[in-house]
CSV table of C-alpha atoms and ligand atoms in Angstrom, one decimal:
chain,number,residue,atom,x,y,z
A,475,UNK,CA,-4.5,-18.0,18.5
A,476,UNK,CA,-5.8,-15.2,15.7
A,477,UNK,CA,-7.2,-16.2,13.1
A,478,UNK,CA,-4.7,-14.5,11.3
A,479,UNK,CA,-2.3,-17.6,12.7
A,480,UNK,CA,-4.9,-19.8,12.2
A,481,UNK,CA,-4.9,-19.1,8.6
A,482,UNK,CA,-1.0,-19.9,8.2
A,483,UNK,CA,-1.7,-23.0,10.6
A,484,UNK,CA,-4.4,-24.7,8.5
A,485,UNK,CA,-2.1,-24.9,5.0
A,486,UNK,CA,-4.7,-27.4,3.6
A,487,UNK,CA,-5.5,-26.4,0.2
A,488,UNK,CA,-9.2,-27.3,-0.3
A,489,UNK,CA,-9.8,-28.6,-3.4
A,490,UNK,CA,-13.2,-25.9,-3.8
A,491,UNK,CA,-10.3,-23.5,-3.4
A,492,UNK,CA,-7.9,-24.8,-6.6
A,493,UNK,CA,-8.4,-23.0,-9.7
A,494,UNK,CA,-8.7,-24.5,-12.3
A,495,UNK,CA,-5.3,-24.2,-13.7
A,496,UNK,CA,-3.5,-24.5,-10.7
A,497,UNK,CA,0.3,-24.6,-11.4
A,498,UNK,CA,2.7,-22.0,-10.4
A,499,UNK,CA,3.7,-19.2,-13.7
A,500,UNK,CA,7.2,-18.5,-13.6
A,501,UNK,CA,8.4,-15.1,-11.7
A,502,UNK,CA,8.3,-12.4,-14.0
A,503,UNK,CA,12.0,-10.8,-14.6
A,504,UNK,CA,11.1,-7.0,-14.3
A,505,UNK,CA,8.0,-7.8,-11.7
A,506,UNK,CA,8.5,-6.7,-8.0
A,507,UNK,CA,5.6,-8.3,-6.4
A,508,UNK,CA,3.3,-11.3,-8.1
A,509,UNK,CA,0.1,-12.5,-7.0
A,510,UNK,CA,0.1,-16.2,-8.9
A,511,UNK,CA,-3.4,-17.6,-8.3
A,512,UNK,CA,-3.6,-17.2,-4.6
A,513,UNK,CA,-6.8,-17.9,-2.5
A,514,UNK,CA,-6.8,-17.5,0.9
A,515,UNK,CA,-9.1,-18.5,3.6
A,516,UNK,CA,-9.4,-17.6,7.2
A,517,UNK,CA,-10.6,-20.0,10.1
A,518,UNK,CA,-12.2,-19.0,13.4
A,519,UNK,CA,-11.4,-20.6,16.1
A,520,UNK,CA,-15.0,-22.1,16.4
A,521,UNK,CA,-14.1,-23.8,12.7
A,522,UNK,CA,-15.7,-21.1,10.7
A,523,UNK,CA,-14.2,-20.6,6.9
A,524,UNK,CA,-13.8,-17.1,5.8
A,525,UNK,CA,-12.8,-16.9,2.7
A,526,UNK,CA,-11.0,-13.7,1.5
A,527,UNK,CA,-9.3,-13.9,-1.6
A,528,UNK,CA,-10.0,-16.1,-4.8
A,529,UNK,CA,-7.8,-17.2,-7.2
A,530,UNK,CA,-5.9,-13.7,-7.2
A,531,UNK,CA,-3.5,-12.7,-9.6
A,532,UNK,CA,-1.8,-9.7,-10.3
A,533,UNK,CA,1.8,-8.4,-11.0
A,534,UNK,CA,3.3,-4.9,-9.7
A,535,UNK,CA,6.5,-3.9,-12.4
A,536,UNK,CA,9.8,-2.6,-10.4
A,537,UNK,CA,9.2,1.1,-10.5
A,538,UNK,CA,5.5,1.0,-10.8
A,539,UNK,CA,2.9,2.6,-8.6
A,540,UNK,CA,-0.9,0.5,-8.1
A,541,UNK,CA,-3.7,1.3,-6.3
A,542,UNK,CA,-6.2,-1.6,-5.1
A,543,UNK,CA,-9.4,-0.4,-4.8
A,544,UNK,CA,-12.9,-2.6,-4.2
A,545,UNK,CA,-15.8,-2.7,-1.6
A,546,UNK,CA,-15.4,-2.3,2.0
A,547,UNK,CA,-14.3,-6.2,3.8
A,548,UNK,CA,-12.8,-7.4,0.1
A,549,UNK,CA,-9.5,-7.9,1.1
A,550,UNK,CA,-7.3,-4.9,0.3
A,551,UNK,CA,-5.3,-5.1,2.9
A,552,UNK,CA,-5.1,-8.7,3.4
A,553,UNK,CA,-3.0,-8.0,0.1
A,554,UNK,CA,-0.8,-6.4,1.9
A,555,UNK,CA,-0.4,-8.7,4.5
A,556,UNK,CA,0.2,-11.7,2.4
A,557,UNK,CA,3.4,-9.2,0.6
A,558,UNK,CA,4.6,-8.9,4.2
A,559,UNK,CA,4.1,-12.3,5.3
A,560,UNK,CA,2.1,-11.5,7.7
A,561,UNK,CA,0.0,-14.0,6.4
A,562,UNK,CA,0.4,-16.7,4.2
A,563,UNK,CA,-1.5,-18.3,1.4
A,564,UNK,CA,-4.0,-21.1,1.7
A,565,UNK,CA,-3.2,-21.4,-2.0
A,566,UNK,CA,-1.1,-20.2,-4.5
A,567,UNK,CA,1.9,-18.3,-4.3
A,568,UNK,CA,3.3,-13.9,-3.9
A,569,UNK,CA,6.8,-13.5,-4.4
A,570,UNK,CA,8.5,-10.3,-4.3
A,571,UNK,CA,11.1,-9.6,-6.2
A,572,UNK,CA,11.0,-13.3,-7.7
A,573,UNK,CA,11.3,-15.1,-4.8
A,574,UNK,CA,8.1,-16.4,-2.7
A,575,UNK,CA,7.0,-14.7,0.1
A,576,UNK,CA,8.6,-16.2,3.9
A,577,UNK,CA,9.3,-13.8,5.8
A,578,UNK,CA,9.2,-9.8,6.3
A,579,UNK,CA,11.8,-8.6,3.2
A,580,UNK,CA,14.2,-5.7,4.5
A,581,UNK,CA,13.4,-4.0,1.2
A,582,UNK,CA,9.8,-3.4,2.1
A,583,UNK,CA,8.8,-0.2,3.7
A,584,UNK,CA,5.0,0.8,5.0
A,585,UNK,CA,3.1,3.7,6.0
A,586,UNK,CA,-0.4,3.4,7.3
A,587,UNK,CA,-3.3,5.2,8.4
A,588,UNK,CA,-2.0,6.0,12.0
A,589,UNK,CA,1.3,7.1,12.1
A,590,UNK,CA,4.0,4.9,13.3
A,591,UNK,CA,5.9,7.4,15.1
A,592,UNK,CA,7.4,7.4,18.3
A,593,UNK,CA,5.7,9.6,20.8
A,594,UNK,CA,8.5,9.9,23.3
A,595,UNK,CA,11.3,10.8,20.8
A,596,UNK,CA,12.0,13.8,19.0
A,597,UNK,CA,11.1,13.8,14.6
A,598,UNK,CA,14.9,13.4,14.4
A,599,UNK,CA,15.4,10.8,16.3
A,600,UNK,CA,12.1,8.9,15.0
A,601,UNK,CA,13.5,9.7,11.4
A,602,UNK,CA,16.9,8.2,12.3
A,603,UNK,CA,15.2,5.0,14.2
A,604,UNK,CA,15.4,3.0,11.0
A,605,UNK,CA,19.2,3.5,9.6
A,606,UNK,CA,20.0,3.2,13.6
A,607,UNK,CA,18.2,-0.2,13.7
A,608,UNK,CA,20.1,-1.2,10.7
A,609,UNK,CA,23.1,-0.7,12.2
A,610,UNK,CA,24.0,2.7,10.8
A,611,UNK,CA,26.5,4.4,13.3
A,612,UNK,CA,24.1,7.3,14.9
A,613,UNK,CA,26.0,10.3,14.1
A,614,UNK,CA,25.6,9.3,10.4
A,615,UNK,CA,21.9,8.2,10.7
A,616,UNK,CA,21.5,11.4,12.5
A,617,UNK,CA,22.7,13.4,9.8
A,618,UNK,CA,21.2,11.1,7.2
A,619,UNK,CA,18.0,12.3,9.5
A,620,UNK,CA,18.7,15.9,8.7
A,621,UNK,CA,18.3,15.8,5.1
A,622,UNK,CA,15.5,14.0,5.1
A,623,UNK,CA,13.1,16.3,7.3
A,624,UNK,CA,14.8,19.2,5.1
A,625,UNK,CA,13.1,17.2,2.0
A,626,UNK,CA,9.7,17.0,3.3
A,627,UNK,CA,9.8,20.2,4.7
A,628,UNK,CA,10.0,20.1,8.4
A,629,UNK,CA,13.5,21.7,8.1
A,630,UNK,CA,12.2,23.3,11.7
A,631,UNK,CA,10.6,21.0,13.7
A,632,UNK,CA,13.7,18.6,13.7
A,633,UNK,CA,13.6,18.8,17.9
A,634,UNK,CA,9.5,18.7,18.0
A,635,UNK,CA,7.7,15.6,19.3
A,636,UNK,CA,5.0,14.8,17.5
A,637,UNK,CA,2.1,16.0,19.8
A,638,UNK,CA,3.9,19.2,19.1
A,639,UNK,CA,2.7,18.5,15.2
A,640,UNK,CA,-0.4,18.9,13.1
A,641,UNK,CA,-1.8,15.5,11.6
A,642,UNK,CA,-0.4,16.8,8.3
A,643,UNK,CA,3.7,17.3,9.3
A,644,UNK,CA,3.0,14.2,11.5
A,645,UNK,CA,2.1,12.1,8.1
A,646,UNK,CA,5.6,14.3,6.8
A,647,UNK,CA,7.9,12.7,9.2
A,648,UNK,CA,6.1,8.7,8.4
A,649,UNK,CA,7.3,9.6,4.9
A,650,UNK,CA,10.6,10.7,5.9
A,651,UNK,CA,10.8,7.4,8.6
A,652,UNK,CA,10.0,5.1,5.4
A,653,UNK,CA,11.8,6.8,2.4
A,654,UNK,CA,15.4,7.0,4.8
A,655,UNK,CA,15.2,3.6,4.2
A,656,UNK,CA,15.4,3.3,0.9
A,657,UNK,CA,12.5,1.0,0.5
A,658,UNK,CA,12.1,-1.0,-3.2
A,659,UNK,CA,8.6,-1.7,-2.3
A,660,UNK,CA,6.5,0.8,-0.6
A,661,UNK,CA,3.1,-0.6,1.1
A,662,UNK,CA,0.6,2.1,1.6
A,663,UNK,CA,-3.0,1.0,3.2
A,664,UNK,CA,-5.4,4.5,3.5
A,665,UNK,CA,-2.4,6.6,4.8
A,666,UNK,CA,-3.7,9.8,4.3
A,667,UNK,CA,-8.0,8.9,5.0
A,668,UNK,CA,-7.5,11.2,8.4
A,669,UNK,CA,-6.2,14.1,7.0
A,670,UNK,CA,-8.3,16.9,5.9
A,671,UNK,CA,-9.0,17.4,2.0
A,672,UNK,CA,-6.3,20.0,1.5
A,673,UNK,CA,-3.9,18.2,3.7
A,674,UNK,CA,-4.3,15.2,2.1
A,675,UNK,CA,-3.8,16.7,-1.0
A,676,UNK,CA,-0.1,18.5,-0.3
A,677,UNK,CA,0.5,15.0,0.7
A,678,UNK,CA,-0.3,13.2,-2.1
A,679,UNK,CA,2.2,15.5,-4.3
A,680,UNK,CA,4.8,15.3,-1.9
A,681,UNK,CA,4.5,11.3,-1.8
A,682,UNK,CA,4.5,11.8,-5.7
A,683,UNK,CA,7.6,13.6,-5.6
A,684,UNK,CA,9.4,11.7,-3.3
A,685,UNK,CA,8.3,8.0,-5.4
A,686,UNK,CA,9.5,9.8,-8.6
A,687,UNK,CA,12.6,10.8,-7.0
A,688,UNK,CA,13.0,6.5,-5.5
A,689,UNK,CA,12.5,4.4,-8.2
A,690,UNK,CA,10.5,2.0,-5.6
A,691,UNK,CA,7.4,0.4,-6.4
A,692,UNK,CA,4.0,1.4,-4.5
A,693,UNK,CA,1.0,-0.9,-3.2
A,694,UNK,CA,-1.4,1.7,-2.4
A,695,UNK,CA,-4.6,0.3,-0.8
A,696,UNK,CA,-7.5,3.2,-0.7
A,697,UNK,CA,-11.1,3.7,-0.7
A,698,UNK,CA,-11.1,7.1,-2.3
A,699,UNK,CA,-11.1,6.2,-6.3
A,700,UNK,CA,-10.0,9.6,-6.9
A,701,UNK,CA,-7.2,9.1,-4.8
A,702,UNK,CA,-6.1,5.8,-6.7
A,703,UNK,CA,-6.7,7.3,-9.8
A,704,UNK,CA,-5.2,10.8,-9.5
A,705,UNK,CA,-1.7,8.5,-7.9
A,706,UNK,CA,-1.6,5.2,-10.0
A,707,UNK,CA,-0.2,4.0,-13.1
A,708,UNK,CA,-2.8,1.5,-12.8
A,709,UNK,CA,-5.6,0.5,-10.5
A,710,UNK,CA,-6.9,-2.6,-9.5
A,711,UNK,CA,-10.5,-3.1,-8.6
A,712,UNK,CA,-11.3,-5.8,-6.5
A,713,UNK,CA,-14.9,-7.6,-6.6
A,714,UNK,CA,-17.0,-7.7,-3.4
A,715,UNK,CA,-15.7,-10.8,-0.8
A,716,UNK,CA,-14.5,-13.3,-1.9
A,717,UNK,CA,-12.0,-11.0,-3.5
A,718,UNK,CA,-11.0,-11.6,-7.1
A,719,UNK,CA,-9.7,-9.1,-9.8
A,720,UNK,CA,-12.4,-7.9,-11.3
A,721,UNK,CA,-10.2,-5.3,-13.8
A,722,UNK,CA,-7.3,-2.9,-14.0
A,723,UNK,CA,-7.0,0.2,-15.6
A,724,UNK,CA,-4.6,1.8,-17.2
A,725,UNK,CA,-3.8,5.0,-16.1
A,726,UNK,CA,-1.9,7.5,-19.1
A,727,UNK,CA,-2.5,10.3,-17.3
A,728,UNK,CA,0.9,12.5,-18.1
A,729,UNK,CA,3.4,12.7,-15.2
A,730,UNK,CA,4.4,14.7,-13.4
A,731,UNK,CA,1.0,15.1,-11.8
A,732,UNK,CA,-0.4,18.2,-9.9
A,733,UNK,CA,-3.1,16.6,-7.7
A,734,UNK,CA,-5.2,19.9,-7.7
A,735,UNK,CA,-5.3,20.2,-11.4
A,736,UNK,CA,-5.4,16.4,-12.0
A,737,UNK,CA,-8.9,16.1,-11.1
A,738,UNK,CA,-10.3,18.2,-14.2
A,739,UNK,CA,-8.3,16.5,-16.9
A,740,UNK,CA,-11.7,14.9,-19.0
A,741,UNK,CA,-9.6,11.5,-19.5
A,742,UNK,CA,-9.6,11.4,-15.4
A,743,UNK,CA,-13.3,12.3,-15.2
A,744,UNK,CA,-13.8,9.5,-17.9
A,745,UNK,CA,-12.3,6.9,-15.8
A,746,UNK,CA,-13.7,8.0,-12.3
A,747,UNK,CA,-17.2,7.0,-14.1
A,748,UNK,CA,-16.3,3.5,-15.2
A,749,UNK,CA,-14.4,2.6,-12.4
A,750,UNK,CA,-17.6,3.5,-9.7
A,751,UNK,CA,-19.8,1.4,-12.7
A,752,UNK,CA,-17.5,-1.1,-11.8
A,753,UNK,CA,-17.6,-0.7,-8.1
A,754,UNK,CA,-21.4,-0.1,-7.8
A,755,UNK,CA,-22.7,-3.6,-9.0
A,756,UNK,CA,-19.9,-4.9,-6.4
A,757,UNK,CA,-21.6,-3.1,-3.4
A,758,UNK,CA,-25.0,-3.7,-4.4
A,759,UNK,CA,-23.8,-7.9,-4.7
A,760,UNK,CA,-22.8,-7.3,-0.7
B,140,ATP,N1,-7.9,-12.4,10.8
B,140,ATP,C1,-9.1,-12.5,10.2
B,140,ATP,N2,-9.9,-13.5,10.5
B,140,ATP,C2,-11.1,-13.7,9.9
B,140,ATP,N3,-11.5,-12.9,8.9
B,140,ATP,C3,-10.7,-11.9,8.5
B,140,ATP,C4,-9.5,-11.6,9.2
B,140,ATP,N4,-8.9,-10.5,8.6
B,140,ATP,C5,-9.7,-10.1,7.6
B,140,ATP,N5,-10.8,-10.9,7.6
B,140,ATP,C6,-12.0,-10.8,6.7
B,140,ATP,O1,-11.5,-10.9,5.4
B,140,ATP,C7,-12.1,-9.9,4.6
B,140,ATP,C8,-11.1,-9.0,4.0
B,140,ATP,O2,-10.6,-8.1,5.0
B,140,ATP,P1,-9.6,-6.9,4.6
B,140,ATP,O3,-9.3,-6.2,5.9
B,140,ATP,O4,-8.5,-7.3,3.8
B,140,ATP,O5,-10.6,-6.0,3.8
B,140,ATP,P2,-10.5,-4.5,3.2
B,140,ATP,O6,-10.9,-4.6,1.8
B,140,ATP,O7,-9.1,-4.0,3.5
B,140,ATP,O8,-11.5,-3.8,4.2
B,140,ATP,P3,-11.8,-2.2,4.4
B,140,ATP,O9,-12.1,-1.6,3.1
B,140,ATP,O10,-13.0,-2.2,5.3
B,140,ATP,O11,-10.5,-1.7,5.1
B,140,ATP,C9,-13.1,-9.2,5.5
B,140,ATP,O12,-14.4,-9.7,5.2
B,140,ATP,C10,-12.6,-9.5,6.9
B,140,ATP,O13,-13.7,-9.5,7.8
């Protein structure tokens, strides 16, 4: 058994682990995901606690795009697995959209670091796999499939496979396979750490461009504070392990956002320093 399954298995809320004002809040109208007061511990199979989150709260708006940053091991993406259900709270409770957190919500879409394509099938037919596995007739999910390569710009690699792409299109066609679906919540955990700087960059206007154009809300889990800054309406820092909020920021940088000018606005350079204050006495507690 992982621990991972070990941690849903052993649903015994220690008392160390109950804050202090334990009950539920009630779901926020307007909120798409909510953290209420959740701890969560892991436990080896040799009866070792790990514990990874502490009395976590936070609330993501419908429409609104976070970032979670904190030290390396504080539990970014175990945030991310407890909105998927991939694991479960030892305490406390995430909901999305209201309701609390049981299984994998259709509404949810992901992209991660490696890319989640399939390497036997063409970009059109890994762009169509989603609306096909929801039942949409193929011909329609095919065309459907079109439009969507056209709008990241792969208009001409519709019959590549992707060894025939660069990382960079590759990370094109993940969006593409995520935003066909129409997802109300994007999850995004480092999805573009393996690109190049300018790469990455092009990307993070076009994922800009395509979240302004959705009206989804993003989770986007990152160790570059630039990154989380220059996307965010606000960004979480997490403290070192076990993770608690530590403080968000506010982000009124004006949208639309070029990320290659972003960088040199003075109110960006202003919050890059306080956020790494904030990050710097949580690496030197590690
Ligand atoms: N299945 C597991 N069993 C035991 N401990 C785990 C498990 N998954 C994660 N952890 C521990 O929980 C902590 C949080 O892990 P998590 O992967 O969420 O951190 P992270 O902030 O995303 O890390 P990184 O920045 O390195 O990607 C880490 O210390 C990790 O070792």
């Amino acid at each position: 058994m992982s621990y991972a399954t070990q941690a849903i298995a052993s649903q015994q809320p220690p008392s160390s682990l109950q804050p202090k004002n334990a009950a539920a809040s009630a779901p926020q109208a307007d909120a798409a995901i909510e953290f209420d007061k959740v701890s969560l511990r892991f436990i080896a199979p040799d009866g070792t606690a790990t514990l990874a989150l502490r009395n976590f709260s936070m609330s993501v708006a419908k429409g609104e795009f976070i970032a979670i940053v904190g030290p390396t091991g504080s539990g970014k993406s175990t945030t991310l697995n407890l909105i998927t259900s991939l694991l479960q709270p030892t305490v406390g409770e995430v909901r999305v959209m209201g309701k609390k957190v049981e299984q994998i919500d259709p509404r949810i879409g992901f992209v991660f670091q490696a890319d989640a394509v399939f390497p036997w099938k063409s970009v059109r037919d890994n762009v169509a796999a989603g609306p096909i596995f929801r039942g949409t007739p193929r011909a329609q999910a095919l065309k459907l499939a079109d439009e969507w390569i056209h709008r990241v710009g792969l208009a001409n690699f519709g019959n590549h496979y992707p060894h025939q792409l660069s990382g960079g299109m590759r990370k094109r066609v993940a969006l593409a396979q995520t935003f066909i679906n129409q997802p109300e919540i994007l999850l995004m955990d480092e999805p573009f750490s393996a690109l190049d700087m300018q790469t990455r960059t092009l990307m993070q206007d076009e994922l800009l461009r395509l979240w302004s154009a959705s009206g989804g809300s993003v989770v986007f889990v990152t160790h570059d504070l630039e990154e989380a800054i220059a996307l965010a309406d606000r960004v979480f820092v997490l403290t070192a392990r076990p993770a608690t909020l530590k403080r968000v920021y506010e982000i009124d940088l004006p949208r639309p956002r070029v990320m290659s000018e972003v960088r040199y606005d003075p109110q960006f350079i202003d919050l890059s320093k306080r956020i790494w204050d904030d990050l710097r006495e949580e690496v030197h507690i590690q």
